[in-house]
Coordinates of C-alpha atoms in Angstrom, one line a residue:
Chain A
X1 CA -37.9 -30.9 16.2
X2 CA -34.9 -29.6 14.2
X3 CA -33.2 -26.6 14.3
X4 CA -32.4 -25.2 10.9
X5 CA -30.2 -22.4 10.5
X6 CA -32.5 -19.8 8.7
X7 CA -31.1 -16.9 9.6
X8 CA -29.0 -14.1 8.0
X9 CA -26.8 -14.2 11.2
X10 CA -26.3 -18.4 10.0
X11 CA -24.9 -17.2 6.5
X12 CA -23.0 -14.7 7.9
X13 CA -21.0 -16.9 9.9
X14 CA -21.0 -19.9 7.8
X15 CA -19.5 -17.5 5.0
X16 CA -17.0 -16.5 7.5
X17 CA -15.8 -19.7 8.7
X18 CA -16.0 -20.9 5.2
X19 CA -13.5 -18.2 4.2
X20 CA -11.3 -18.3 7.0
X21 CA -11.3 -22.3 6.3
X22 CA -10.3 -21.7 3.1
X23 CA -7.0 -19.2 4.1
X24 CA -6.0 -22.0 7.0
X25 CA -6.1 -24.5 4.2
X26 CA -3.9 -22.5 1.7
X27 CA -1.8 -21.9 4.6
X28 CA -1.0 -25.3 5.1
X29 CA -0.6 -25.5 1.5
X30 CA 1.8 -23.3 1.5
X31 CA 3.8 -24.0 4.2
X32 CA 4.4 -27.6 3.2
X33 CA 5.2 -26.4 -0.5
X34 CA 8.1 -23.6 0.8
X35 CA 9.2 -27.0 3.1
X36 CA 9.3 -29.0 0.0
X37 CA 11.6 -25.8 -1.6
X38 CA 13.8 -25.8 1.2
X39 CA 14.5 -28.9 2.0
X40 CA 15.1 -30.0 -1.7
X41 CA 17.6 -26.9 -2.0
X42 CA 19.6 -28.2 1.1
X43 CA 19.8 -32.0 -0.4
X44 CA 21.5 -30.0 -4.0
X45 CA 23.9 -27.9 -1.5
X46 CA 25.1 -30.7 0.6
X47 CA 25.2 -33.2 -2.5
X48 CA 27.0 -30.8 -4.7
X49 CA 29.4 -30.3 -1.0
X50 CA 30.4 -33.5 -1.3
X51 CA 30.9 -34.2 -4.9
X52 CA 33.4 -31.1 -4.5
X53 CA 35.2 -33.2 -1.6
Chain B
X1 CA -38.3 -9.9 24.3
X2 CA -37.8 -12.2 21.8
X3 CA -36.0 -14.6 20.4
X4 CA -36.6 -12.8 17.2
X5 CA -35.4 -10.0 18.5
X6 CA -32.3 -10.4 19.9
X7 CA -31.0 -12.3 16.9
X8 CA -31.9 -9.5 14.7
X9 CA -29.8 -6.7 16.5
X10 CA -26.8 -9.2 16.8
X11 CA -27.1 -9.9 12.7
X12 CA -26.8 -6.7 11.6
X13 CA -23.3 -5.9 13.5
X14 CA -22.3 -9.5 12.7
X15 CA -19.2 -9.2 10.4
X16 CA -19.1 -10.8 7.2
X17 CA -15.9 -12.1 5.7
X18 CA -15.5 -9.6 3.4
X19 CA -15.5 -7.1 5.9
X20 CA -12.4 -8.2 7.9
X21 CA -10.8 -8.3 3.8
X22 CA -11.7 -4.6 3.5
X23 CA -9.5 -3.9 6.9
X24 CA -6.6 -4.7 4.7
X25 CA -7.1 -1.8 2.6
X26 CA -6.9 -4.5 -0.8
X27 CA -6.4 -1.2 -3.1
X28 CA -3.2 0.4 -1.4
X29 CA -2.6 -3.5 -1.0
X30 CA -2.2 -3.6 -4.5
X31 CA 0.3 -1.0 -4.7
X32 CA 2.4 -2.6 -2.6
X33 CA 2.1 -6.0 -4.1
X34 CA 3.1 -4.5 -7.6
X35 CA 6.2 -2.5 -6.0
X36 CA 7.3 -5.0 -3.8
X37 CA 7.4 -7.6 -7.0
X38 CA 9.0 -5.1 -9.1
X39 CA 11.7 -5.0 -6.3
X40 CA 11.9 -8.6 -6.1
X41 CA 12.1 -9.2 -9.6
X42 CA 14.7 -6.3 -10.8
X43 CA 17.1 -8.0 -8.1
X44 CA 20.0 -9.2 -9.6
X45 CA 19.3 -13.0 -7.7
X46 CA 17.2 -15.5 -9.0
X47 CA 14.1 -16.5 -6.9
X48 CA 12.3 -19.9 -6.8
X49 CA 8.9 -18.9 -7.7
X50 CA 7.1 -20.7 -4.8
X51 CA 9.4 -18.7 -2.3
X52 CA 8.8 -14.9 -4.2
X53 CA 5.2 -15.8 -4.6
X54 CA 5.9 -16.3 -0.8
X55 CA 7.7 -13.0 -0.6
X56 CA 5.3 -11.2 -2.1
X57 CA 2.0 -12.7 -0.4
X58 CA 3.5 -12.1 3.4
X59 CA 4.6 -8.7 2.4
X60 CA 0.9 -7.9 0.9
X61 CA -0.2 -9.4 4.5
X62 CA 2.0 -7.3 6.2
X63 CA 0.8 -3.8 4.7
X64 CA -2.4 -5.4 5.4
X65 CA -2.1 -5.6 8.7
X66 CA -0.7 -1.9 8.7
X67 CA -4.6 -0.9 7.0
X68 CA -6.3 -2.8 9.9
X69 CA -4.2 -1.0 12.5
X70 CA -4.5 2.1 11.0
X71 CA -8.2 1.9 11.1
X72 CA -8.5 0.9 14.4
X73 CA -6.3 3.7 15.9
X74 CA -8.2 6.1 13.0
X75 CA -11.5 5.0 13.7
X76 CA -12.8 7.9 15.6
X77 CA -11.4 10.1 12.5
X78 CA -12.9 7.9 9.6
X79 CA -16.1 8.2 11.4
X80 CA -16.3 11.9 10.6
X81 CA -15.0 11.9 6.9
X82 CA -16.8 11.4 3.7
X83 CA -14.0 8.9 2.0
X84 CA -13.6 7.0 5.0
X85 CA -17.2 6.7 7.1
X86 CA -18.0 3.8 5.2
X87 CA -14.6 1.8 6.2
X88 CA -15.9 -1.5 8.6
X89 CA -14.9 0.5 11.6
X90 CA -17.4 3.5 11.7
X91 CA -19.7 1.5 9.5
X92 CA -20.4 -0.7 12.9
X93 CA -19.4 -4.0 10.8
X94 CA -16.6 -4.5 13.3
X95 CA -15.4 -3.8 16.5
X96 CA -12.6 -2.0 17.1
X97 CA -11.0 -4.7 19.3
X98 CA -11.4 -7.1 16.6
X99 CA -9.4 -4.8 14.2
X100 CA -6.8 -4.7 16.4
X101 CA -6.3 -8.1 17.2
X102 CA -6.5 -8.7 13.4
X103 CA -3.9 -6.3 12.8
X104 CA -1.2 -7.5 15.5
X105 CA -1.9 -11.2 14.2
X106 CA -1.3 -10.6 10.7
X107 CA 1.6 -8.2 11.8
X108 CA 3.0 -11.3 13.7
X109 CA 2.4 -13.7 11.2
X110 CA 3.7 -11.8 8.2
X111 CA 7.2 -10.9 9.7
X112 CA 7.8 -14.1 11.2
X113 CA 6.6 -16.0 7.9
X114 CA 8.8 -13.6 5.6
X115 CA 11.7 -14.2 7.5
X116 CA 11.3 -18.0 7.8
X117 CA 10.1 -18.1 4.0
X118 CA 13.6 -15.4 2.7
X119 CA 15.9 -14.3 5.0
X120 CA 16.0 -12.3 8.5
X121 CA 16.7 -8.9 7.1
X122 CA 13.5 -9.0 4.6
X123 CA 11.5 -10.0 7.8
X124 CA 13.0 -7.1 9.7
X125 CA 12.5 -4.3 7.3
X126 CA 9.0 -5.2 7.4
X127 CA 8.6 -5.4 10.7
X128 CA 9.5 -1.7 10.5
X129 CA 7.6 -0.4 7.5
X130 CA 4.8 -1.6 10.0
X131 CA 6.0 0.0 12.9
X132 CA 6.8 3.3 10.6
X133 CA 3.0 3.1 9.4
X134 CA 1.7 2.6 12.2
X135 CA 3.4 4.3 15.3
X136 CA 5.1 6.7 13.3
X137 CA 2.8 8.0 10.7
X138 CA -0.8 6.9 11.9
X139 CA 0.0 7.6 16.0
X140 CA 2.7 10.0 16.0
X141 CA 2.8 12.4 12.1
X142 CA -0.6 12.1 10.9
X143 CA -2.1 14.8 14.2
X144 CA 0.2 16.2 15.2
X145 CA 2.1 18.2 11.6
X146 CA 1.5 19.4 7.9
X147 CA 4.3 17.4 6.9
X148 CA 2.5 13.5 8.1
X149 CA 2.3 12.7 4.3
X150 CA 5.7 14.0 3.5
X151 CA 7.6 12.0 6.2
X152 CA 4.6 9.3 6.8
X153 CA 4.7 8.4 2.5
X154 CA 7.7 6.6 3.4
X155 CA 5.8 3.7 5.2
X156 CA 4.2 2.9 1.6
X157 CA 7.7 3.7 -0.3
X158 CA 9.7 0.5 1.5
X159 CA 7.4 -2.4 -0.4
X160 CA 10.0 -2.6 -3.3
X161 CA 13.2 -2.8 -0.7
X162 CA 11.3 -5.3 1.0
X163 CA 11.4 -7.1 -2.5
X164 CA 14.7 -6.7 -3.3
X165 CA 16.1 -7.5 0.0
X166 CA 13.7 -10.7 -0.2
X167 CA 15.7 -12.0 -3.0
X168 CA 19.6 -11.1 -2.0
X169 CA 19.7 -10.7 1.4
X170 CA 21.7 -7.5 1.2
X171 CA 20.9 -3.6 0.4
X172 CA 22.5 -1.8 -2.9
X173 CA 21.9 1.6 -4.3
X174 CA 18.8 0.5 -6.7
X175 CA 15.7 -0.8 -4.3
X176 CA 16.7 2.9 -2.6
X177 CA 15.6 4.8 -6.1
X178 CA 12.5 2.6 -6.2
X179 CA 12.1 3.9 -2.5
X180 CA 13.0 7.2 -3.3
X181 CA 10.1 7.3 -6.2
X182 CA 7.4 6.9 -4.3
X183 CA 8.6 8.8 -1.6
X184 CA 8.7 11.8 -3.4
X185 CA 5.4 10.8 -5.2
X186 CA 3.3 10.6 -2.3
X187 CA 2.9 14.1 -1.6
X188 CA 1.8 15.8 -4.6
X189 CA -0.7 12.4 -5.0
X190 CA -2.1 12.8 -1.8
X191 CA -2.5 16.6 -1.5
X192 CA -4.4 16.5 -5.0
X193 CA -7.0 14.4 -3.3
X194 CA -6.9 16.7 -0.4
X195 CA -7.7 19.1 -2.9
X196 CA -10.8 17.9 -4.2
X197 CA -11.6 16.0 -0.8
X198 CA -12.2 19.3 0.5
X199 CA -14.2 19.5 4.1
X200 CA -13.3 16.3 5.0
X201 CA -9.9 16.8 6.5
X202 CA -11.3 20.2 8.0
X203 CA -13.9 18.4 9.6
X204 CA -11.6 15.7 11.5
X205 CA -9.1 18.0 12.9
X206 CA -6.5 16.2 10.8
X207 CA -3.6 18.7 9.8
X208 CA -3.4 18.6 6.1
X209 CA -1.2 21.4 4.1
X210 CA -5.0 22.5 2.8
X211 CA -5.9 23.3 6.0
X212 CA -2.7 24.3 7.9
X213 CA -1.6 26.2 5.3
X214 CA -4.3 27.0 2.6
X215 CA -5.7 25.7 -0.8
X216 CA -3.1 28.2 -2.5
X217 CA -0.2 27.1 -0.7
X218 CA -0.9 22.9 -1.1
X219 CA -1.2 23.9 -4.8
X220 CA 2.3 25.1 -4.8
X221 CA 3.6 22.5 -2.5
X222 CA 2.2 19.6 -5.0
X223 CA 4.0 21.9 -7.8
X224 CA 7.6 22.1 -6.3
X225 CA 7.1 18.6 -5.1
X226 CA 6.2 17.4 -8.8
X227 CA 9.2 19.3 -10.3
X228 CA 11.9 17.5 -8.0
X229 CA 10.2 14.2 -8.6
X230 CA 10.2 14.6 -12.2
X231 CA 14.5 15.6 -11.5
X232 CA 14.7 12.4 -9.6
X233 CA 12.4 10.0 -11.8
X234 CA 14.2 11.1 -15.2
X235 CA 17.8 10.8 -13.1
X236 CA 16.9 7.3 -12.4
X237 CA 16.8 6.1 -16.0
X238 CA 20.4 6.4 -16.0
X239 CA 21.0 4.4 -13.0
X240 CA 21.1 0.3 -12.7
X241 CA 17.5 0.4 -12.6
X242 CA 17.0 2.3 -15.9
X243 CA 17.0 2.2 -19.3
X244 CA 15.6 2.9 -23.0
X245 CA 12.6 2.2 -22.4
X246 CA 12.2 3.5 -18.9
X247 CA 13.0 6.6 -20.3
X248 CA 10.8 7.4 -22.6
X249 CA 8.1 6.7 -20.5
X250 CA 9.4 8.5 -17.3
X251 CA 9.5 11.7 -20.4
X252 CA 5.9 11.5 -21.5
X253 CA 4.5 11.0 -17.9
X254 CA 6.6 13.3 -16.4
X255 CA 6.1 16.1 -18.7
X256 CA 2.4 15.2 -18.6
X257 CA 2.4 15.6 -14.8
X258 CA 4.5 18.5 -14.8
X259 CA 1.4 19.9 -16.9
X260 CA -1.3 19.1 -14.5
X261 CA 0.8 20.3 -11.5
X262 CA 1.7 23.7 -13.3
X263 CA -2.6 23.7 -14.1
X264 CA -2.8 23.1 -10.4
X265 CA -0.8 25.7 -9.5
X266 CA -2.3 28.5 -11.8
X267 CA -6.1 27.8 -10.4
X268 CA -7.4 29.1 -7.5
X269 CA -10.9 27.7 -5.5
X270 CA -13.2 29.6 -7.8
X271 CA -12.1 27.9 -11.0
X272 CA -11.5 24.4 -9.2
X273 CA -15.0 24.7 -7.9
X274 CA -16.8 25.8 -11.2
X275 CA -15.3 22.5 -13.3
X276 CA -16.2 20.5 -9.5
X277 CA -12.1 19.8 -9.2
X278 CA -12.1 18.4 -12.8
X279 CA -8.0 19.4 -13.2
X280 CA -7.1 17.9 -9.7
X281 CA -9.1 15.0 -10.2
X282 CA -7.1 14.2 -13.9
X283 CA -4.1 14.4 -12.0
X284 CA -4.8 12.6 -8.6
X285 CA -6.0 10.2 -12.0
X286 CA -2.9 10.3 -13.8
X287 CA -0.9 10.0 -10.2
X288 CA -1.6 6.5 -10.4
X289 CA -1.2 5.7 -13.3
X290 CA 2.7 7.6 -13.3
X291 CA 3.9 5.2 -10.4
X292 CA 2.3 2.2 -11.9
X293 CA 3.7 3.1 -15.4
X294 CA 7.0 3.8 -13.9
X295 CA 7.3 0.4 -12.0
X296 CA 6.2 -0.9 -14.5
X297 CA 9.4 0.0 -17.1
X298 CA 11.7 -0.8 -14.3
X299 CA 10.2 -4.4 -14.5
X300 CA 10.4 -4.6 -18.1
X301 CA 14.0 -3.4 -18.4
X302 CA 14.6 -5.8 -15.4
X303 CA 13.2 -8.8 -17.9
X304 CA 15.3 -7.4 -20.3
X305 CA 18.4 -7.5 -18.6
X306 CA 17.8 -11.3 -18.9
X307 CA 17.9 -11.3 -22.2
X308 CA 21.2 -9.3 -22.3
X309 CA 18.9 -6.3 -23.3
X310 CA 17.8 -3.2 -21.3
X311 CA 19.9 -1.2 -19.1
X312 CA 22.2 1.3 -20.9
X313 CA 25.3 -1.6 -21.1

């Protein structure tokens, strides 16, 4: 016996964790780009530090 | 009982995705994306685009989170008027609980994200817009005196600060004009729709100038109101945010709005009701299309600025 999910209460939560899957994963996305950003800002700051000194 | 049943009651008050979306109220959402980019962008400080797009996205998430709250504490109020009975709330799509907790997350999430993404002033201005939105307008203004849209407009007004403080870090005299437009566009926008909205504030108890003071009296409040906005709107094209271009479109819409308000003014409820609100509809109509139009010169003037055009210098 198998239990298939037939019901509108199914697609109404499978649409739902779909979406909210999708958000987390452009979250994560994000996160690591604005990481990439900073980090690569600090590395031109402290090498243009010490070319000054 | 059945099986049948029970699942059937439970998937009808099951909330969709969408629905928790439309707790974010996505159109004033896109006011205050627009605004808070203009502000971003007009600032004098180059942003990497990955960190405004940032900006811009946790400040949209943070007026967001404002709508869900607002609905939640508003919920017994929506329920009762026309324009809002079908928000998720009444609607039975979702709980009121769930708004809230929605709304305190994304609160959370946008401020600490916007301050970790720009700097700690942009994060803190926001967390007060929310707190002015919510506890000051939706809690405190919006029951308890004529004046909640007056004083409670400047919740939606702070989007472009937000923006500009985003990209410098610091205040100046400009993202305060921007602030200072919608401020004093709120009113006469909102008490239009009050106009033509007619019973529904009545009916919730809610203390709008139409029902405080009278039809006749909002119609001259949305005139006087319109007459120092147009002052302050033309004013500000000679300012660091203006320019050529800005004003000659602040002239055209701001003698076209001064039109509509005078119209406004010079009707009473028998005319209004024999054209079904036709005049206060145009300019409730053309109220949105004056802020956009207007934020949209000070972005152009902005781009021109980088192309040592726009401005007055």
């Amino acid at each position: 016996m198998s239990f298939k999910a037939t019901h509108e209460l199914h697609r109404r939560r499978l649409g739902r964790n779909l979406g909210l899957g999708l958000v987390l994963a452009a979250f994560v996305a994000l996160v690591f780009g604005l990481s990439m950003v900073k980090i690569a800002a600090l590395i031109r700051e402290s090498a243009q530090h010490e070319a000054e000194s | 009982m059945s099986d049948v049943g029970i699942n059937s009651t439970i998937g009808e008050q099951e909330a969709r995705f969408g629905d928790f979306f439309a707790l974010l109220k996505p159109r004033v959402m896109s006011l205050v994306v627009f605004t808070a980019l203009v502000g971003l962008l007009a600032a004098p400080v180059p942003v990497h685009p990955l960190i405004g797009f940032a900006a811009i996205l946790f400040i949209a998430i943070g007026g967001g989170a404002s709508g869900a709250l607002n609905m939640w504490w508003d919920a017994d109020i929506d329920a009762i008027m026309r324009r809002t009975r079908r928000r998720p709330i009444p609607a039975g799509k979702v709980a009121p609980a769930d708004a809230m907790a929605l709304g305190v997350a994304l609160a959370v999430l946008s401020v600490t994200m916007l301050a970790l993404a720009t700097n700690l002033a942009a994060g803190a201005m926001l967390a007060f817009t929310i707190f002015f939105y919510v506890v000051i307008y939706s809690m405190w203004l919006k029951r308890a005196t004529p004046q909640n849209i007056v004083i409670g407009g400047a919740a939606g007004a702070f989007p472009p600060v937000i923006g500009w403080l985003a990209a410098t870090g610091t205040m100046a005299v400009e993202p305060w004009l921007m602030f200072a437009l919608i401020f004093m566009w709120t009113p006469p926008h909102f008490w239009a729709l009050c106009l033509f909205m007619r019973s529904d504030y009545d009916d919730a108890g809610v203390p709008m100038l139409t029902v405080t003071h009278g039809r006749p009296a909002t119609r001259a409040h949305i005139l006087v109101y319109t007459v120092l906005l147009a002052a302050l709107a033309i004013g500000a094209g000679f300012t660091g945010i203006g320019g050529p271009v800005y004003l000659i479109v602040s002239l055209v819409l701001n003698a076209a709005f001064l039109a509509g308000a005078l119209r406004i003014w010079r009707r009473d409820e028998v005319l209004a009701e024999a054209d079904n609100y036709a005049v206060e509809k145009r300019f409730f109509r053309l109220s949105l299309l004056y802020l956009f139009a207007h934020f949209g010169a000070i972005l152009v003037e902005a781009l021109l600025r980088q192309w040592g055009l726009g401005g007055w210098g």
